[in-house]
Amino acid sequence: MNYISTRGGIAPIGFKDAVMMGLATDGGLLLPTEIPRIDSSTLARWHDLPYRELALEIISLFADDIPSADLKRLIDRSYDRFTAPEITPLVTKDGVQILELFHGPTLAFKDVALQLLGNLFEYLLKERGEKMNIVGATSGDTGSAAIHGVRGKENISIFILHPHLKTSPVQALQMTTVTDDNVHNIAVKGTFDDCQNMVKGFFGDLEFKENYSLGAVNSINWARVLAQVVYYFYAAFRAAREPGGEVIFSVPTGNFGDIFAGYIAKKMGLPIRRLLLATNENNILTRFINDGDYSLAHVVSTASPSMDIQVASNFERYLYYLFDENPEAIRRAFVSFAENGRMNFSLEQRQRVAEEFLSRSVNQEETLKCIADFHAETGYLLDPHTAVGVTAALEFTSWELPLICLATAHPAKFDEAVTAATGIVPERPALLDGIENLPTRCQVMENDPAAIRAFIEENAI
Ligand SMILES: *Cc1c(COP(=O)(O)O)cnc(C)c1O
C-alpha cells in the first residue's frame, strides 16, 4: 500500500515512511493511494473476531511493509494496558448504544491510537537506527495520551507544553506524574495558543527540526486514523440487527480525526448509512454539512474542551475525496480559505456530503441537560464530549437504525462538568486512585521561546 499527499507534491511512499513523515513534506496530509474494498465474505469472517485480531486484519491491509508477526506483536502490546477485556466494549443503556473508548491509560479515546503510534515509532526508529524528539502542545487530552504512548520507550524523548494551571487538575496530573526519564513536561505561563504557536515556530525552524530530529504526534499522522478505523468495524458487527445490517455512528468531533476513521470504514464497505457529526458551539463543521457554509469563527470555551476547535486538521483528508482526488482543487480551496476565511462548494458536492453525513451542533445547556437526564433515566454518567454526541443522536432516532454513540472520555476525567450537571461526583477508575499523592516532574517556564528551545536542546536525546 502506497501513500500520497492531498497536495500532490510527494512521490508515493510506503506505510513505514508515511508514519515517520507525519505531515506530508509538501504541507498536505498523507492518504493511501486506494482504499481496499472488503467483500461480504470477509466481513462475515471478521464478524466475531476479538479486538486485537480484528485490528491485525484491518491494519495489515494498510501496513503491508511490516511483517505480520511484528505487526501482531505491536498491536497486542498496544492494547495490553486497556482495562476492559474487550478493549472497546459496546454497552446499551435504555436503547442507546454506547461504544466505550475510554478504557486506556489516560481515559480518553486517543489512547486507542497513541498506544499503537508509540510502539510503531519505537519499532521503526530501532530498525532505522534513528532517534526522535517529539515536541507537542496540548490543552489536555492529546498530551497525556501521547506521553503514556511513549513513556519508557527507546530512542524517543517527548516534550509536551501545556498552559500552566489551565488544564483540568486531573489532566495535568496524568502528564506530570509520568516521571520516566524520556518524558519532559513543560508548564508554560501562558495560554494553549501560546504553547501551540511556540511549537509551530520550532517546527518552522528547519535547522532546529533537522538537528534535533523533531517529531510530532498530532492527529495528522495516518497511523492514528488507521488505528481508529478498527473500532467502527468492531462496534458495527455487534450493533447491527442482522449480519451485514446498516448502522449510524454519532461522533463528538473536534479535529475530524475520529469521524474520518469512520468515513474510511464506510469507504471500505462497512455498512454505515450515515456518520452523525456532533459539535459543540464551535460548529464550523456542522455549518458546512447542513448549509455548505465553511467559514471561520472565533473559538469559544465549552464544557467539552477537546472539541473547542475551528479549523479541523483532518478535514483536508475528506476534502480530497470530495474534490475527486484532485490535488489542484485542494490547493485552490486552501488559497481561497486563507484569503477569505471561507470555502465554496457546488450543489453536487453538497448533495454528496448530505449522503454521507448528518450533523447537529449542541450547546452547553443542552449538553449538561443531557448528562443530567441520561443519568436520571439510566444511572449511567456521560462525560460532556460523549453527551454532545448522545444529544445529537437522540434527534435522529426516526432513522430506525442502530445508532452507536462514541463515548470518547470517561466521566471522571471531566468530573467538574459532570458534577455541575448531576450533583454527583463520578466514581474514579482505579487508574486515578491516589494520583494526587504520586511524585510529579514538571518544568514551569515563562512564555519565552528561546528559553524553552534551550531546555529542549539540553534534554534532547
Ligand atoms: C480529541 C477528543 C475529541 C475530538 O476528536 P477529533 O478526532 O479531534 O475529532 C472528542 N472527545 C474527546 C474526549 C477528545 O479527547
Short mmCIF file of C-alpha atoms and ligand atoms in Angstrom, two decimals:
data_model
loop_
_atom_site.label_atom_id
_atom_site.label_comp_id
_atom_site.label_asym_id
_atom_site.label_seq_id
_atom_site.Cartn_x
_atom_site.Cartn_y
_atom_site.Cartn_z
CA MET A 1 0.00 0.00 0.00
CA ASN A 2 1.41 3.35 -1.04
CA TYR A 3 0.69 6.80 0.32
CA ILE A 4 0.41 10.15 -1.45
CA SER A 5 -0.24 13.71 -0.31
CA THR A 6 -3.54 15.59 -0.64
CA ARG A 7 -1.47 18.42 -2.19
CA GLY A 8 0.08 16.13 -4.80
CA GLY A 9 3.68 17.12 -4.05
CA ILE A 10 5.35 13.86 -2.99
CA ALA A 11 6.23 10.62 -4.79
CA PRO A 12 4.34 7.59 -3.39
CA ILE A 13 5.84 6.17 -0.17
CA GLY A 14 5.16 3.04 1.90
CA PHE A 15 3.35 2.82 5.25
CA LYS A 16 6.52 2.92 7.34
CA ASP A 17 7.72 6.11 5.66
CA ALA A 18 4.23 7.61 5.97
CA VAL A 19 4.25 7.02 9.74
CA MET A 20 7.66 8.65 10.08
CA MET A 21 6.74 11.58 7.83
CA GLY A 22 3.58 12.56 9.79
CA LEU A 23 2.61 15.72 7.93
CA ALA A 24 3.45 15.42 4.22
CA THR A 25 6.55 17.43 3.33
CA ASP A 26 4.52 19.46 0.79
CA GLY A 27 2.22 20.67 3.59
CA GLY A 28 -0.60 18.26 2.71
CA LEU A 29 -1.86 15.17 4.51
CA LEU A 30 -0.94 11.59 3.61
CA LEU A 31 -3.56 9.17 2.32
CA PRO A 32 -3.41 5.66 0.85
CA THR A 33 -3.49 5.58 -2.95
CA GLU A 34 -6.53 3.33 -2.75
CA ILE A 35 -8.97 2.23 -0.05
CA PRO A 36 -9.36 -1.56 -0.06
CA ARG A 37 -12.97 -2.77 -0.53
CA ILE A 38 -13.89 -5.53 1.90
CA ASP A 39 -16.23 -8.11 0.36
CA SER A 40 -19.13 -9.63 2.24
CA SER A 41 -17.47 -12.98 2.87
CA THR A 42 -14.50 -11.22 4.52
CA LEU A 43 -16.89 -9.09 6.59
CA ALA A 44 -18.60 -12.29 7.70
CA ARG A 45 -15.24 -13.85 8.60
CA TRP A 46 -14.29 -10.77 10.66
CA HIS A 47 -17.66 -10.59 12.42
CA ASP A 48 -16.81 -12.37 15.66
CA LEU A 49 -13.08 -11.68 15.89
CA PRO A 50 -11.77 -10.35 19.20
CA TYR A 51 -10.49 -6.76 19.06
CA ARG A 52 -6.78 -7.47 18.65
CA GLU A 53 -7.31 -10.00 15.85
CA LEU A 54 -9.67 -7.67 14.02
CA ALA A 55 -7.10 -4.88 14.40
CA LEU A 56 -4.42 -7.08 12.83
CA GLU A 57 -6.66 -7.91 9.84
CA ILE A 58 -7.53 -4.26 9.16
CA ILE A 59 -4.17 -2.65 9.88
CA SER A 60 -2.31 -5.30 7.80
CA LEU A 61 -4.16 -4.15 4.69
CA PHE A 62 -2.66 -0.67 5.03
CA ALA A 63 0.70 -1.60 6.56
CA ASP A 64 1.91 -4.34 4.23
CA ASP A 65 5.58 -3.35 4.59
CA ILE A 66 5.69 -4.58 8.21
CA PRO A 67 5.98 -8.38 8.62
CA SER A 68 2.76 -9.81 10.00
CA ALA A 69 4.37 -11.35 13.10
CA ASP A 70 5.90 -7.97 14.02
CA LEU A 71 2.64 -6.14 13.46
CA LYS A 72 0.82 -8.66 15.62
CA ARG A 73 3.29 -8.12 18.45
CA LEU A 74 2.99 -4.32 18.17
CA ILE A 75 -0.81 -4.44 18.18
CA ASP A 76 -1.03 -6.92 21.06
CA ARG A 77 1.30 -4.82 23.17
CA SER A 78 -0.63 -1.62 22.35
CA TYR A 79 -3.82 -2.91 23.93
CA ASP A 80 -2.26 -4.63 26.97
CA ARG A 81 -2.77 -1.54 29.09
CA PHE A 82 -6.51 -1.31 28.43
CA THR A 83 -8.52 -2.29 31.48
CA ALA A 84 -11.56 -3.67 29.59
CA PRO A 85 -11.06 -7.20 28.20
CA GLU A 86 -12.98 -6.22 25.05
CA ILE A 87 -10.80 -3.06 24.66
CA THR A 88 -13.77 -1.01 23.31
CA PRO A 89 -16.94 -2.53 24.82
CA LEU A 90 -20.37 -1.65 23.41
CA VAL A 91 -22.99 -1.13 26.12
CA THR A 92 -26.71 -0.41 25.75
CA LYS A 93 -28.49 1.99 28.09
CA ASP A 94 -32.22 2.47 27.58
CA GLY A 95 -31.88 1.56 23.92
CA VAL A 96 -28.91 3.91 23.32
CA GLN A 97 -25.79 2.06 22.20
CA ILE A 98 -22.60 3.47 23.65
CA LEU A 99 -19.15 2.49 22.44
CA GLU A 100 -16.83 2.96 25.41
CA LEU A 101 -13.49 4.11 24.02
CA PHE A 102 -12.08 5.28 27.36
CA HIS A 103 -10.54 2.18 28.94
CA GLY A 104 -6.95 3.08 28.05
CA PRO A 105 -4.30 4.56 30.37
CA THR A 106 -5.49 8.19 30.12
CA LEU A 107 -9.24 7.50 29.97
CA ALA A 108 -9.91 9.04 26.54
CA PHE A 109 -10.27 7.52 23.08
CA LYS A 110 -6.93 8.97 21.97
CA ASP A 111 -5.18 6.10 23.77
CA VAL A 112 -6.52 3.66 21.14
CA ALA A 113 -4.33 5.32 18.52
CA LEU A 114 -1.45 6.74 20.56
CA GLN A 115 -0.56 3.47 22.28
CA LEU A 116 -0.07 1.98 18.81
CA LEU A 117 1.75 5.03 17.44
CA GLY A 118 4.24 4.93 20.34
CA ASN A 119 5.02 1.29 19.62
CA LEU A 120 5.30 1.92 15.88
CA PHE A 121 7.74 4.78 16.44
CA GLU A 122 9.91 2.67 18.73
CA TYR A 123 9.93 -0.20 16.22
CA LEU A 124 10.72 1.98 13.20
CA LEU A 125 13.39 4.07 14.97
CA LYS A 126 15.19 0.92 16.07
CA GLU A 127 15.03 -0.50 12.55
CA ARG A 128 16.48 2.70 11.11
CA GLY A 129 18.99 3.36 13.88
CA GLU A 130 17.44 6.79 14.41
CA LYS A 131 16.22 8.89 17.32
CA MET A 132 13.27 11.22 17.70
CA ASN A 133 12.42 14.11 19.99
CA ILE A 134 8.65 14.51 19.99
CA VAL A 135 7.53 18.08 20.65
CA GLY A 136 3.87 18.98 21.06
CA ALA A 137 1.42 21.38 22.66
CA THR A 138 -1.70 20.23 24.44
CA SER A 139 -4.81 21.62 26.07
CA GLY A 140 -5.05 18.33 27.95
CA ASP A 141 -6.07 15.07 26.27
CA THR A 142 -3.61 14.62 23.40
CA GLY A 143 -0.56 15.41 25.51
CA SER A 144 -1.32 12.89 28.22
CA ALA A 145 -2.22 10.14 25.73
CA ALA A 146 0.99 10.83 23.78
CA ILE A 147 3.12 10.77 26.95
CA HIS A 148 1.61 7.46 28.00
CA GLY A 149 2.16 6.17 24.46
CA VAL A 150 5.94 6.73 24.52
CA ARG A 151 6.95 6.65 28.20
CA GLY A 152 9.98 4.48 28.78
CA LYS A 153 10.48 3.78 25.07
CA GLU A 154 13.92 3.59 23.48
CA ASN A 155 15.30 6.28 21.16
CA ILE A 156 12.38 8.63 21.86
CA SER A 157 12.07 11.64 24.12
CA ILE A 158 8.90 13.65 24.44
CA PHE A 159 8.45 17.34 25.32
CA ILE A 160 4.85 18.38 25.94
CA LEU A 161 3.96 22.03 26.53
CA HIS A 162 0.74 22.71 28.41
CA PRO A 163 -0.65 26.02 29.69
CA HIS A 164 0.26 26.26 33.39
CA LEU A 165 -2.81 25.84 35.63
CA LYS A 166 -5.15 25.99 32.62
CA THR A 167 -5.83 22.28 32.09
CA SER A 168 -8.10 20.36 34.47
CA PRO A 169 -6.21 19.19 37.58
CA VAL A 170 -6.66 15.54 36.57
CA GLN A 171 -5.35 16.22 33.07
CA ALA A 172 -2.24 17.94 34.48
CA LEU A 173 -1.59 15.08 36.88
CA GLN A 174 -1.97 12.49 34.13
CA MET A 175 1.00 14.18 32.49
CA THR A 176 3.18 15.30 35.38
CA THR A 177 3.03 12.04 37.34
CA VAL A 178 4.79 10.28 34.46
CA THR A 179 8.36 10.56 35.69
CA ASP A 180 10.15 8.34 33.15
CA ASP A 181 13.49 9.84 32.06
CA ASN A 182 12.31 10.34 28.47
CA VAL A 183 9.25 12.42 29.43
CA HIS A 184 9.54 16.20 29.81
CA ASN A 185 6.52 18.20 30.88
CA ILE A 186 6.73 21.94 30.39
CA ALA A 187 4.05 24.07 32.04
CA VAL A 188 4.09 27.39 30.18
CA LYS A 189 2.93 30.57 31.90
CA GLY A 190 0.58 31.42 29.06
CA THR A 191 -2.36 30.07 27.07
CA PHE A 192 -2.77 26.97 24.93
CA ASP A 193 -2.38 29.20 21.86
CA ASP A 194 0.98 30.43 23.19
CA CYS A 195 2.09 26.80 23.53
CA GLN A 196 0.86 25.89 20.08
CA ASN A 197 2.45 28.92 18.43
CA MET A 198 5.77 28.09 20.05
CA VAL A 199 5.63 24.52 18.80
CA LYS A 200 4.76 25.74 15.30
CA GLY A 201 7.76 28.04 15.49
CA PHE A 202 10.07 25.16 16.47
CA PHE A 203 8.87 23.05 13.54
CA GLY A 204 9.19 26.04 11.20
CA ASP A 205 12.88 26.37 12.11
CA LEU A 206 14.13 23.68 9.73
CA GLU A 207 17.64 23.69 11.12
CA PHE A 208 16.40 23.07 14.67
CA LYS A 209 13.95 20.46 13.38
CA GLU A 210 16.66 18.57 11.48
CA ASN A 211 19.42 18.82 14.07
CA TYR A 212 17.23 17.56 16.89
CA SER A 213 15.06 15.14 14.83
CA LEU A 214 11.84 16.77 16.00
CA GLY A 215 8.77 14.57 15.58
CA ALA A 216 5.04 15.24 16.03
CA VAL A 217 2.16 13.19 17.39
CA ASN A 218 -0.85 15.28 16.42
CA SER A 219 -3.80 13.70 14.70
CA ILE A 220 -2.41 14.29 11.22
CA ASN A 221 -0.42 11.05 11.49
CA TRP A 222 -2.10 8.45 9.27
CA ALA A 223 -1.37 5.67 11.80
CA ARG A 224 -3.69 7.38 14.28
CA VAL A 225 -6.58 7.43 11.84
CA LEU A 226 -5.90 3.82 10.89
CA ALA A 227 -5.93 2.56 14.49
CA GLN A 228 -9.33 4.18 14.94
CA VAL A 229 -10.88 2.51 11.89
CA VAL A 230 -10.85 -0.77 13.82
CA TYR A 231 -13.48 0.10 16.42
CA TYR A 232 -16.01 1.16 13.80
CA PHE A 233 -15.95 -2.39 12.43
CA TYR A 234 -15.88 -3.89 15.91
CA ALA A 235 -18.95 -1.92 17.04
CA ALA A 236 -20.97 -2.24 13.82
CA PHE A 237 -20.60 -6.03 13.91
CA ARG A 238 -22.06 -6.07 17.41
CA ALA A 239 -24.79 -3.45 16.98
CA ALA A 240 -26.29 -4.34 13.58
CA ARG A 241 -29.72 -6.04 13.71
CA GLU A 242 -28.55 -8.80 11.37
CA PRO A 243 -25.12 -9.64 9.94
CA GLY A 244 -24.35 -7.03 7.29
CA GLY A 245 -27.08 -4.72 8.62
CA GLU A 246 -26.67 -0.95 8.49
CA VAL A 247 -25.80 1.33 11.40
CA ILE A 248 -25.29 5.03 12.11
CA PHE A 249 -22.45 6.39 14.26
CA SER A 250 -22.63 9.58 16.30
CA VAL A 251 -19.17 11.10 16.73
CA PRO A 252 -18.30 14.05 19.02
CA THR A 253 -15.97 15.96 16.74
CA GLY A 254 -13.09 18.42 17.05
CA ASN A 255 -10.19 17.82 14.67
CA PHE A 256 -12.19 15.44 12.42
CA GLY A 257 -9.73 12.59 13.08
CA ASP A 258 -12.13 10.20 14.77
CA ILE A 259 -15.01 10.68 12.33
CA PHE A 260 -12.65 10.49 9.36
CA ALA A 261 -11.70 7.00 10.55
CA GLY A 262 -15.43 6.18 10.33
CA TYR A 263 -15.50 7.59 6.81
CA ILE A 264 -12.64 5.27 5.83
CA ALA A 265 -14.51 2.30 7.36
CA LYS A 266 -17.56 3.29 5.27
CA LYS A 267 -15.43 3.55 2.13
CA MET A 268 -14.04 0.08 2.87
CA GLY A 269 -17.58 -1.25 2.64
CA LEU A 270 -18.73 -1.35 6.27
CA PRO A 271 -22.49 -0.70 6.02
CA ILE A 272 -22.66 2.71 7.69
CA ARG A 273 -25.75 4.56 6.44
CA ARG A 274 -24.61 7.94 7.78
CA LEU A 275 -21.96 9.42 10.08
CA LEU A 276 -23.51 11.88 12.50
CA LEU A 277 -21.01 14.65 13.20
CA ALA A 278 -21.75 16.27 16.56
CA THR A 279 -20.14 19.58 17.51
CA ASN A 280 -20.36 21.91 20.49
CA GLU A 281 -20.70 25.68 19.92
CA ASN A 282 -17.56 25.52 17.78
CA ASN A 283 -19.67 24.41 14.86
CA ILE A 284 -17.91 25.22 11.59
CA LEU A 285 -18.27 21.57 10.50
CA THR A 286 -21.99 21.49 11.29
CA ARG A 287 -22.49 24.64 9.22
CA PHE A 288 -20.52 23.01 6.42
CA ILE A 289 -22.63 19.84 6.40
CA ASN A 290 -26.04 21.44 6.88
CA ASP A 291 -25.61 24.71 4.95
CA GLY A 292 -22.48 24.38 2.81
CA ASP A 293 -21.04 27.22 4.89
CA TYR A 294 -17.38 26.54 5.74
CA SER A 295 -16.33 29.85 7.25
CA LEU A 296 -14.12 30.67 10.17
CA ALA A 297 -15.48 31.89 13.51
CA HIS A 298 -13.83 32.51 16.89
CA VAL A 299 -13.12 29.58 19.19
CA VAL A 300 -15.30 29.63 22.31
CA SER A 301 -14.61 27.66 25.52
CA THR A 302 -17.11 24.95 26.41
CA ALA A 303 -17.59 22.04 28.84
CA SER A 304 -16.18 19.77 26.10
CA PRO A 305 -12.75 21.42 25.71
CA SER A 306 -11.23 18.74 23.49
CA MET A 307 -13.69 19.81 20.78
CA ASP A 308 -13.03 23.56 21.09
CA ILE A 309 -11.53 23.76 17.61
CA GLN A 310 -12.41 25.72 14.49
CA VAL A 311 -10.07 24.60 11.75
CA ALA A 312 -10.05 20.79 11.88
CA SER A 313 -6.71 19.48 10.68
CA ASN A 314 -8.04 16.19 9.27
CA PHE A 315 -10.81 17.82 7.27
CA GLU A 316 -8.42 18.21 4.33
CA ARG A 317 -8.42 14.42 4.00
CA TYR A 318 -12.17 14.39 3.47
CA LEU A 319 -11.99 17.34 1.06
CA TYR A 320 -9.54 15.34 -1.03
CA TYR A 321 -12.27 12.79 -1.74
CA LEU A 322 -14.98 15.42 -2.09
CA PHE A 323 -12.80 17.13 -4.73
CA ASP A 324 -12.46 13.81 -6.63
CA GLU A 325 -8.85 13.22 -5.50
CA ASN A 326 -7.67 16.32 -7.32
CA PRO A 327 -4.71 17.96 -5.50
CA GLU A 328 -5.00 21.07 -7.66
CA ALA A 329 -8.57 21.65 -6.42
CA ILE A 330 -7.38 21.20 -2.81
CA ARG A 331 -4.63 23.76 -3.26
CA ARG A 332 -7.10 26.24 -4.79
CA ALA A 333 -9.61 25.71 -1.98
CA PHE A 334 -6.98 26.41 0.68
CA VAL A 335 -5.75 29.53 -1.09
CA SER A 336 -9.35 30.79 -1.12
CA PHE A 337 -9.74 29.86 2.56
CA ALA A 338 -6.54 31.71 3.51
CA GLU A 339 -7.67 34.79 1.56
CA ASN A 340 -11.36 34.97 2.50
CA GLY A 341 -11.74 32.72 5.55
CA ARG A 342 -14.24 30.57 3.64
CA MET A 343 -14.55 27.79 1.06
CA ASN A 344 -17.27 27.30 -1.53
CA PHE A 345 -18.94 24.08 -2.63
CA SER A 346 -21.07 23.14 -5.62
CA LEU A 347 -24.61 21.83 -5.28
CA GLU A 348 -23.43 18.40 -6.40
CA GLN A 349 -20.74 18.38 -3.69
CA ARG A 350 -23.25 19.42 -1.06
CA GLN A 351 -25.53 16.58 -2.09
CA ARG A 352 -22.70 14.10 -1.71
CA VAL A 353 -21.89 15.45 1.75
CA ALA A 354 -25.56 15.00 2.71
CA GLU A 355 -25.46 11.40 1.56
CA GLU A 356 -22.57 10.67 3.88
CA PHE A 357 -23.07 12.86 6.94
CA LEU A 358 -25.69 14.22 9.28
CA SER A 359 -24.79 16.97 11.72
CA ARG A 360 -26.00 18.80 14.76
CA SER A 361 -24.40 21.48 16.95
CA VAL A 362 -25.18 21.08 20.66
CA ASN A 363 -24.86 23.98 23.09
CA GLN A 364 -23.64 23.95 26.68
CA GLU A 365 -27.10 23.98 28.23
CA GLU A 366 -28.24 21.01 26.13
CA THR A 367 -25.05 19.12 26.94
CA LEU A 368 -25.41 19.50 30.70
CA LYS A 369 -29.14 18.70 30.50
CA CYS A 370 -28.34 15.54 28.54
CA ILE A 371 -25.86 14.41 31.22
CA ALA A 372 -28.49 15.01 33.92
CA ASP A 373 -31.43 13.43 32.05
CA PHE A 374 -29.44 10.43 30.88
CA HIS A 375 -28.23 9.78 34.39
CA ALA A 376 -31.73 10.14 35.84
CA GLU A 377 -33.11 7.65 33.31
CA THR A 378 -30.33 5.09 33.15
CA GLY A 379 -27.98 5.63 36.09
CA TYR A 380 -25.12 5.96 33.57
CA LEU A 381 -22.85 9.01 33.60
CA LEU A 382 -21.79 10.57 30.28
CA ASP A 383 -18.74 12.77 30.00
CA PRO A 384 -19.51 16.15 28.35
CA HIS A 385 -17.95 15.19 24.98
CA THR A 386 -19.94 11.99 24.80
CA ALA A 387 -23.07 13.92 25.85
CA VAL A 388 -22.71 16.19 22.80
CA GLY A 389 -22.85 13.08 20.61
CA VAL A 390 -25.73 11.50 22.54
CA THR A 391 -27.80 14.71 22.38
CA ALA A 392 -27.32 14.82 18.63
CA ALA A 393 -28.12 11.10 18.28
CA LEU A 394 -31.41 11.33 20.16
CA GLU A 395 -32.68 13.64 17.41
CA PHE A 396 -32.18 11.12 14.67
CA THR A 397 -33.97 8.12 16.14
CA SER A 398 -36.57 8.28 13.32
CA TRP A 399 -33.97 6.68 11.04
CA GLU A 400 -34.81 3.44 12.82
CA LEU A 401 -31.30 2.05 12.52
CA PRO A 402 -28.95 1.08 15.34
CA LEU A 403 -27.29 4.34 16.35
CA ILE A 404 -23.92 3.92 18.03
CA CYS A 405 -22.67 6.82 20.16
CA LEU A 406 -18.91 7.04 20.58
CA ALA A 407 -18.02 7.63 24.24
CA THR A 408 -14.74 9.48 23.90
CA ALA A 409 -13.81 10.09 27.54
CA HIS A 410 -14.50 8.67 30.99
CA PRO A 411 -16.79 10.92 33.10
CA ALA A 412 -14.20 11.05 35.90
CA LYS A 413 -11.82 12.84 33.54
CA PHE A 414 -14.21 15.79 33.22
CA ASP A 415 -15.76 15.48 36.66
CA GLU A 416 -16.43 19.20 37.19
CA ALA A 417 -18.96 19.39 34.34
CA VAL A 418 -20.49 16.06 35.30
CA THR A 419 -20.91 17.17 38.92
CA ALA A 420 -22.32 20.55 37.83
CA ALA A 421 -24.94 18.72 35.75
CA THR A 422 -25.90 15.97 38.16
CA GLY A 423 -24.64 16.86 41.64
CA ILE A 424 -22.79 13.56 41.58
CA VAL A 425 -19.05 13.03 41.74
CA PRO A 426 -18.23 10.31 39.18
CA GLU A 427 -16.56 7.27 40.63
CA ARG A 428 -12.87 7.24 39.80
CA PRO A 429 -11.41 4.30 37.96
CA ALA A 430 -8.52 2.57 39.73
CA LEU A 431 -6.07 4.28 37.35
CA LEU A 432 -6.67 7.61 39.10
CA ASP A 433 -6.55 6.25 42.65
CA GLY A 434 -4.22 8.36 44.72
CA ILE A 435 -2.91 10.23 41.69
CA GLU A 436 -2.69 13.43 43.78
CA ASN A 437 -0.12 11.75 46.05
CA LEU A 438 2.23 10.47 43.38
CA PRO A 439 5.58 12.17 42.74
CA THR A 440 5.46 14.63 39.83
CA ARG A 441 8.01 16.10 37.44
CA CYS A 442 7.29 19.28 35.53
CA GLN A 443 9.23 22.35 34.46
CA VAL A 444 7.26 25.58 34.95
CA MET A 445 8.60 28.10 32.42
CA GLU A 446 7.94 31.62 31.18
CA ASN A 447 6.27 32.07 27.80
CA ASP A 448 9.71 32.51 26.23
CA PRO A 449 10.51 30.52 23.07
CA ALA A 450 14.29 30.96 23.45
CA ALA A 451 14.30 29.56 26.99
CA ILE A 452 12.07 26.63 26.07
CA ARG A 453 14.12 25.86 23.00
CA ALA A 454 17.24 25.84 25.17
CA PHE A 455 15.53 23.43 27.57
CA ILE A 456 14.68 21.09 24.69
CA GLU A 457 18.24 21.25 23.35
CA GLU A 458 19.66 20.43 26.77
CA ASN A 459 17.40 17.44 27.33
CA ALA A 460 17.06 16.07 23.80
CA ILE A 461 18.36 12.59 23.04
C1 LIG B 1 -9.86 14.66 20.93
C2 LIG B 1 -11.21 14.42 21.52
C3 LIG B 1 -12.40 14.56 20.75
C4 LIG B 1 -12.37 15.03 19.31
O1 LIG B 1 -11.85 14.07 18.43
P1 LIG B 1 -11.29 14.50 16.99
O2 LIG B 1 -10.63 13.31 16.43
O3 LIG B 1 -10.34 15.64 17.25
O4 LIG B 1 -12.48 14.94 16.19
C5 LIG B 1 -13.61 14.25 21.35
N1 LIG B 1 -13.67 13.88 22.65
C6 LIG B 1 -12.56 13.74 23.42
C7 LIG B 1 -12.71 13.33 24.83
C8 LIG B 1 -11.29 14.01 22.88
O5 LIG B 1 -10.20 13.88 23.65
#
